[in-house]
Coordinates of C-alpha atoms in Angstrom, one line a residue:
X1 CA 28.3 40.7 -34.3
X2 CA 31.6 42.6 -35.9
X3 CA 33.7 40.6 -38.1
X4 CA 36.8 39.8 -35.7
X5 CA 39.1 40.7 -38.4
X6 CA 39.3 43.9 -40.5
X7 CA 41.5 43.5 -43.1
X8 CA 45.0 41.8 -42.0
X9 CA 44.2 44.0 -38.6
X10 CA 43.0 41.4 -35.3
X11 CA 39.8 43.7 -33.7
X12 CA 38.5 40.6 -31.5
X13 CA 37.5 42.6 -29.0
X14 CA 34.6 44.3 -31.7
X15 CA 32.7 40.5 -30.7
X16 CA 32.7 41.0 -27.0
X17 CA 30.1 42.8 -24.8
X18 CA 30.6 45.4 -21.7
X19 CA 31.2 43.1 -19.5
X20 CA 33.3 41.6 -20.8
X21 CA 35.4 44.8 -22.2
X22 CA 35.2 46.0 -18.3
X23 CA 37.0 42.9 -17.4
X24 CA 39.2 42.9 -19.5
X25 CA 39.9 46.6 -18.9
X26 CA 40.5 45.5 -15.5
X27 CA 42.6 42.8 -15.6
X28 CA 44.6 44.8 -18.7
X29 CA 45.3 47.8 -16.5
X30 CA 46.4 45.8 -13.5
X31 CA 48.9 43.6 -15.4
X32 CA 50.0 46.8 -18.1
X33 CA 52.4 48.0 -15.4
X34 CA 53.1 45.4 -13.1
X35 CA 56.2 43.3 -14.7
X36 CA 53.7 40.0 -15.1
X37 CA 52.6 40.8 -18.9
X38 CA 49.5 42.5 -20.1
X39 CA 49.5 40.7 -23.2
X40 CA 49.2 37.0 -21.3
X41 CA 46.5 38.0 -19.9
X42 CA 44.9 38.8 -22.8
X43 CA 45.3 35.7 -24.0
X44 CA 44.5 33.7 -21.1
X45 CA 41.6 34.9 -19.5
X46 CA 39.2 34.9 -22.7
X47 CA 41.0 31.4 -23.1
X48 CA 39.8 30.2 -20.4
X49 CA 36.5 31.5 -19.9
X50 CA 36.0 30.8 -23.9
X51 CA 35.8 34.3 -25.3
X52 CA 37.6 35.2 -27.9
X53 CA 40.9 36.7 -28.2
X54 CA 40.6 40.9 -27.9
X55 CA 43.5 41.3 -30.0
X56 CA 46.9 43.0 -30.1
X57 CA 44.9 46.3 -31.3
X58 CA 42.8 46.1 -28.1
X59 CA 45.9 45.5 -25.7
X60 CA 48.4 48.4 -27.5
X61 CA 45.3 50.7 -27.3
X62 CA 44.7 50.0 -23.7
X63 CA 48.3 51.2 -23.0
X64 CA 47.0 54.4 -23.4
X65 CA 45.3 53.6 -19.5
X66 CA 49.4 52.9 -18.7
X67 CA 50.3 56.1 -20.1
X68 CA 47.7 58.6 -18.0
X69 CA 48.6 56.4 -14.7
X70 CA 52.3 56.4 -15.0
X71 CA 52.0 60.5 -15.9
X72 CA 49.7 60.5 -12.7
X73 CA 51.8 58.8 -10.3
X74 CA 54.9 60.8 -11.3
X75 CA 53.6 64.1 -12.1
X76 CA 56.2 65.9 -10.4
X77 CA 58.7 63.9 -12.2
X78 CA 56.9 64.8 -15.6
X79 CA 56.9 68.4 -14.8
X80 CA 60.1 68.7 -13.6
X81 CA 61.3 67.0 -16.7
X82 CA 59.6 69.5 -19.0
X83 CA 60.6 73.0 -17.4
X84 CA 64.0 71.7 -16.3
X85 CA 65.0 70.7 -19.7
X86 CA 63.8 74.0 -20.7
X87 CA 65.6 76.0 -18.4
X88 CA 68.6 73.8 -19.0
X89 CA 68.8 74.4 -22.9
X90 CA 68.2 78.1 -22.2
X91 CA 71.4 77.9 -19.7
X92 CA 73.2 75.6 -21.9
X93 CA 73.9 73.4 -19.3
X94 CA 73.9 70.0 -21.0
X95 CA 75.0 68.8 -17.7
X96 CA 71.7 69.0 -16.0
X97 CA 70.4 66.1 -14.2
X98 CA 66.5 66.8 -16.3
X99 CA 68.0 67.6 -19.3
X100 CA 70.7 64.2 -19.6
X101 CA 67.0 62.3 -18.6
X102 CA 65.4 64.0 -21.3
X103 CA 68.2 62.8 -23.6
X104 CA 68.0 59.2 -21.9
X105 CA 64.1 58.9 -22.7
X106 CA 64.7 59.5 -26.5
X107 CA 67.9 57.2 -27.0
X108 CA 65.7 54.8 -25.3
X109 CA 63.1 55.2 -27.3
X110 CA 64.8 54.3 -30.6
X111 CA 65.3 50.2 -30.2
X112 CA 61.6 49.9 -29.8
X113 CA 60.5 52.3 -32.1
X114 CA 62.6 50.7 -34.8
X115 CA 61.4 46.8 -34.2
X116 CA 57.9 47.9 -33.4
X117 CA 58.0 49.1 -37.5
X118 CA 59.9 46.6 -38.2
X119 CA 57.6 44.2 -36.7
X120 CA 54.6 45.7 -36.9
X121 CA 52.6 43.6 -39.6
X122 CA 53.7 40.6 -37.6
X123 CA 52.5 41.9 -34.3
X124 CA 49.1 42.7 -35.7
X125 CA 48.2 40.7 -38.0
X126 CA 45.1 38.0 -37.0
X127 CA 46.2 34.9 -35.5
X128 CA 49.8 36.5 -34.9
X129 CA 51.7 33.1 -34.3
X130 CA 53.6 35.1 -31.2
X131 CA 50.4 35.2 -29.6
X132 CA 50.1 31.5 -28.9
X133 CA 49.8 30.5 -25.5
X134 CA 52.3 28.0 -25.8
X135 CA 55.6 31.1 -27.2
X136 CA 53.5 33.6 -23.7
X137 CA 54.1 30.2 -21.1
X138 CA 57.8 29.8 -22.4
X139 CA 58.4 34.0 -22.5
X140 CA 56.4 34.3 -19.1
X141 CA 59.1 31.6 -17.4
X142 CA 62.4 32.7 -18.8
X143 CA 61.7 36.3 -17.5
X144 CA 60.7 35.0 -13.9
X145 CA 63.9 33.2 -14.3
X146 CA 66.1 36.7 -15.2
X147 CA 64.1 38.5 -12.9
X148 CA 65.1 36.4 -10.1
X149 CA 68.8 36.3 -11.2
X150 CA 68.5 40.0 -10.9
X151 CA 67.4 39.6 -7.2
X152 CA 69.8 37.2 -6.3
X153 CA 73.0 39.0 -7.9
X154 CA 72.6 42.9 -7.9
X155 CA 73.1 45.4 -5.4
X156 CA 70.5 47.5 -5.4
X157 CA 72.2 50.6 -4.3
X158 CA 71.6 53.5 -7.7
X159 CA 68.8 56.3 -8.2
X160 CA 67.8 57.5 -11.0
X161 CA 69.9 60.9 -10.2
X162 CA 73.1 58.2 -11.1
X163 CA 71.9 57.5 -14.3
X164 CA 74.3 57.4 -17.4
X165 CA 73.4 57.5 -21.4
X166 CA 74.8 53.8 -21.2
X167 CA 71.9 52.4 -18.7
X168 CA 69.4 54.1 -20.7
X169 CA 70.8 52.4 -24.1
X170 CA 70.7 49.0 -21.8
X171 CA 67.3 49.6 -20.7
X172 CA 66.3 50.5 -24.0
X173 CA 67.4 47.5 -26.0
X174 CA 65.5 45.7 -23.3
X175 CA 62.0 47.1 -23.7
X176 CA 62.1 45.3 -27.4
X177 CA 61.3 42.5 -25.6
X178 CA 57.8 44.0 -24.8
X179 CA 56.8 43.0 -28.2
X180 CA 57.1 39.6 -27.4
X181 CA 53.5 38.4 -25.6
X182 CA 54.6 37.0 -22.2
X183 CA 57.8 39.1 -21.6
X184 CA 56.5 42.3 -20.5
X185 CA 57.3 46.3 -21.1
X186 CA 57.6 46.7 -17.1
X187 CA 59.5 43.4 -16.6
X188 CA 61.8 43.4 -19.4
X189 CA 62.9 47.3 -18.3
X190 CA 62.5 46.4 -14.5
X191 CA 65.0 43.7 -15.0
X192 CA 67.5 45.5 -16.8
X193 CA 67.4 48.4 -14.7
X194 CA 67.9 46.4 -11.6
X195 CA 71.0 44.2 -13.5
X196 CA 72.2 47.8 -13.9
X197 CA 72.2 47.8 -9.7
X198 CA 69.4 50.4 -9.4
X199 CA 67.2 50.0 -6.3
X200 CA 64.1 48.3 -7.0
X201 CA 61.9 51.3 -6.7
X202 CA 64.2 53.6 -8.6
X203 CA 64.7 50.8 -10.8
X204 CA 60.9 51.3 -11.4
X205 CA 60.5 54.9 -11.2
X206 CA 63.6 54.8 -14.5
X207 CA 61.3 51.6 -16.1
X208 CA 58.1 54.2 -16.6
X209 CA 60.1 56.8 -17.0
X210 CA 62.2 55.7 -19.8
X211 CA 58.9 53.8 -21.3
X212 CA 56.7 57.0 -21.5
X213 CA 57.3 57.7 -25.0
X214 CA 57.0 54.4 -26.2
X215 CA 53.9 53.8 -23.9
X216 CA 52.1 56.5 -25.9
X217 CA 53.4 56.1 -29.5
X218 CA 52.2 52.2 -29.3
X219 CA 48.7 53.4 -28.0
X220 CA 48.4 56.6 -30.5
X221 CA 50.1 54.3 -33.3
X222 CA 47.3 52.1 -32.8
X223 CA 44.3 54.4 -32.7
X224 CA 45.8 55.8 -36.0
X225 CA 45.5 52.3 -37.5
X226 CA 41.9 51.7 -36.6
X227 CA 40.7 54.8 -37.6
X228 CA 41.9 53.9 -40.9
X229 CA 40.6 50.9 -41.0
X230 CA 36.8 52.3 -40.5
X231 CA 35.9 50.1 -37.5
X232 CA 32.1 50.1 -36.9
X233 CA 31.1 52.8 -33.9
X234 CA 29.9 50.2 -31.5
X235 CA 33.6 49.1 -31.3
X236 CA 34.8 52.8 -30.6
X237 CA 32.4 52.8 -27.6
X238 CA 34.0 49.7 -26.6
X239 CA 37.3 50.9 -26.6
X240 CA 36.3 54.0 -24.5
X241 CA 34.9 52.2 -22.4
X242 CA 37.7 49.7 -22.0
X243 CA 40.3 52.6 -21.1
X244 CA 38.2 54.0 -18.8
X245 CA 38.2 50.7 -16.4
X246 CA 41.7 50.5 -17.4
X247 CA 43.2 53.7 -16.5
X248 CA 42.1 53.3 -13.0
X249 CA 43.1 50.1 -12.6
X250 CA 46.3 50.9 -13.5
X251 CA 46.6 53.4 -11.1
X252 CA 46.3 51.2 -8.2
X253 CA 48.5 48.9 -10.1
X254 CA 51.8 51.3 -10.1
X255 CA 50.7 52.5 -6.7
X256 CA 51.0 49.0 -5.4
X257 CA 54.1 48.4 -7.1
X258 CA 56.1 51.0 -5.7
X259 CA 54.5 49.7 -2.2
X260 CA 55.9 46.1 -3.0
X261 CA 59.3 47.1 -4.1
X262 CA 60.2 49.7 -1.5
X263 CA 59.4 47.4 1.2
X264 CA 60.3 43.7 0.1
X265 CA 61.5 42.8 -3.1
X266 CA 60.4 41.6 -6.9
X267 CA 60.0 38.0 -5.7
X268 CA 56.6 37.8 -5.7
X269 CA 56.3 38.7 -9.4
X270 CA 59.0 36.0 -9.9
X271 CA 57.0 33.1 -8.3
X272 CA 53.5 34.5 -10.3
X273 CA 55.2 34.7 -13.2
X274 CA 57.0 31.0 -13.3
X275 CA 53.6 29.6 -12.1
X276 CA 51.2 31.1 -14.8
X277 CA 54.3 30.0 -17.7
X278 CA 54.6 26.9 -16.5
X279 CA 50.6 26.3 -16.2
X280 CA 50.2 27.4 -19.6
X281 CA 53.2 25.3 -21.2
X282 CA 51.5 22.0 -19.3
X283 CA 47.9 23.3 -20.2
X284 CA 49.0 23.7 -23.6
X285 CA 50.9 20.6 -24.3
X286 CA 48.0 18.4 -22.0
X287 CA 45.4 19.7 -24.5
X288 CA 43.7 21.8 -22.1
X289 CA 44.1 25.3 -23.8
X290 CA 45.1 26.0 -27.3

């Protein structure tokens, strides 16, 4: 069995089997881009089935599954993104609707990218103390609680097309909430953009648009570090194999988001979410996980 641990770096999921990876995979790539928190579930499903933790190297790696799903789902959206900022900077039309979200993407991209250094040994390290169940319960319920304030005050009327620099700065600063286990990338973003009286599907289609640089820095970022930390081959495979499961779970994942937020609302997230934080804050203080 691998040694959990390699250096300061957490590499749990070097202990489990397939089956257990391919779960996990699952479950990862599901709850990577629906706003209920990938890293939660990380830490409560081997909880409770009495595996052991996969660690915050396995979950940022996994993101990589987020990344090819999201540039699936809106590949016409990529594209256009790429040529028409292209053709824009060759007009010099700075006015261009691809080229200001080109210029959105990377201002957004600067808050995380700057905590996620900043942070960085924290988040990683073994036994990071913001991976306790107890910090993902309390994270997990005051999101369902913004998220449903969101619902319950906004309007719901803007695209993506009425985007300003400002939203994407607002939406930005939000996404460093991703690092926190239990708040969630999709949710945190999700919630801002929707505060920001974007429709709920547009305020989706700006959350992974805005999050596609980050998505893939965090995943790369990660493979960088385990390659330099000379992780044994058998956890390679299991990696590979993870993002496989993952990337089409994830799929299906955005797909059904899209689904639920065109045609009803973000309230059932809401009521998940408040229910798995407040079963792990009772679990936790009863004794029952820890």
């Amino acid at each position: 069995m691998a040694n959990a641990c390699s250096g300061a770096l957490d590499i749990g999921f070097a202990t489990l089997d397939y089956v257990q990876i391919g779960i996990l995979g699952l479950i990862q790539g599901i709850t990577e881009l629906l706003p209920i928190s990938s890293t939660a579930h990380m830490r409560v499903i081997p909880a409770l089935l009495g595996w052991r933790d996969p660690g915050s190297a396995f979950s940022a790696v996994m993101q990589l599954a987020a990344l090819a799903a999201v540039v699936s789902y809106f590949w016409r959206d990529v594209v256009a993104l790429g040529t028409g900022s292209a053709a824009a900077i060759r007009r010099r039309d700075f006015h261009d609707q691809w080229l200001r979200l080109a210029f959105a993407i990377a201002i957004a991209t600067i808050p995380i990218g700057l905590a996620g250094i900043a942070l960085s040994s924290l988040l990683n390290t073994c036994a990071s103390p913001l991976r306790g169940l107890l910090v993902i319960g309390i994270a997990s319920v005051g999101m369902a609680i913004l998220l449903a304030v969101a619902e319950l005050t906004c309007r719901h009327r803007r695209t993506v097309e009425q985007m300003r620099l400002r939203d994407a700065v607002i939406v930005g600063i939000a996404q460093i909430g991703a690092l926190i286990p239990g708040v969630s990338r999709s949710g945190s973003t999700l919630t801002a953009a929707m505060f920001l009286n974007f429709k709920r599907e547009e305020a989706a289609r700006l959350s992974f648009l805005l999050g596609l640089p980050a998505i893939a820095l965090a995943g790369l970022k990660e493979l960088w570090v385990l390659y330099h930390a000379h992780i044994p081959s058998e956890a390679w495979s299991l990696l590979a194999f993870g993002l496989i499961v993952a990337s089409g779970s994830a799929f299906i994942a955005i797909w059904s988001l899209m689904r639920i937020l065109e045609r009803f609302s973000a309230w059932p997230f809401v009521i998940y979410r408040a229910a798995l934080g407040v079963f792990l804050i009772v679990a936790v203080q009863a004794g029952f996980l820890r």
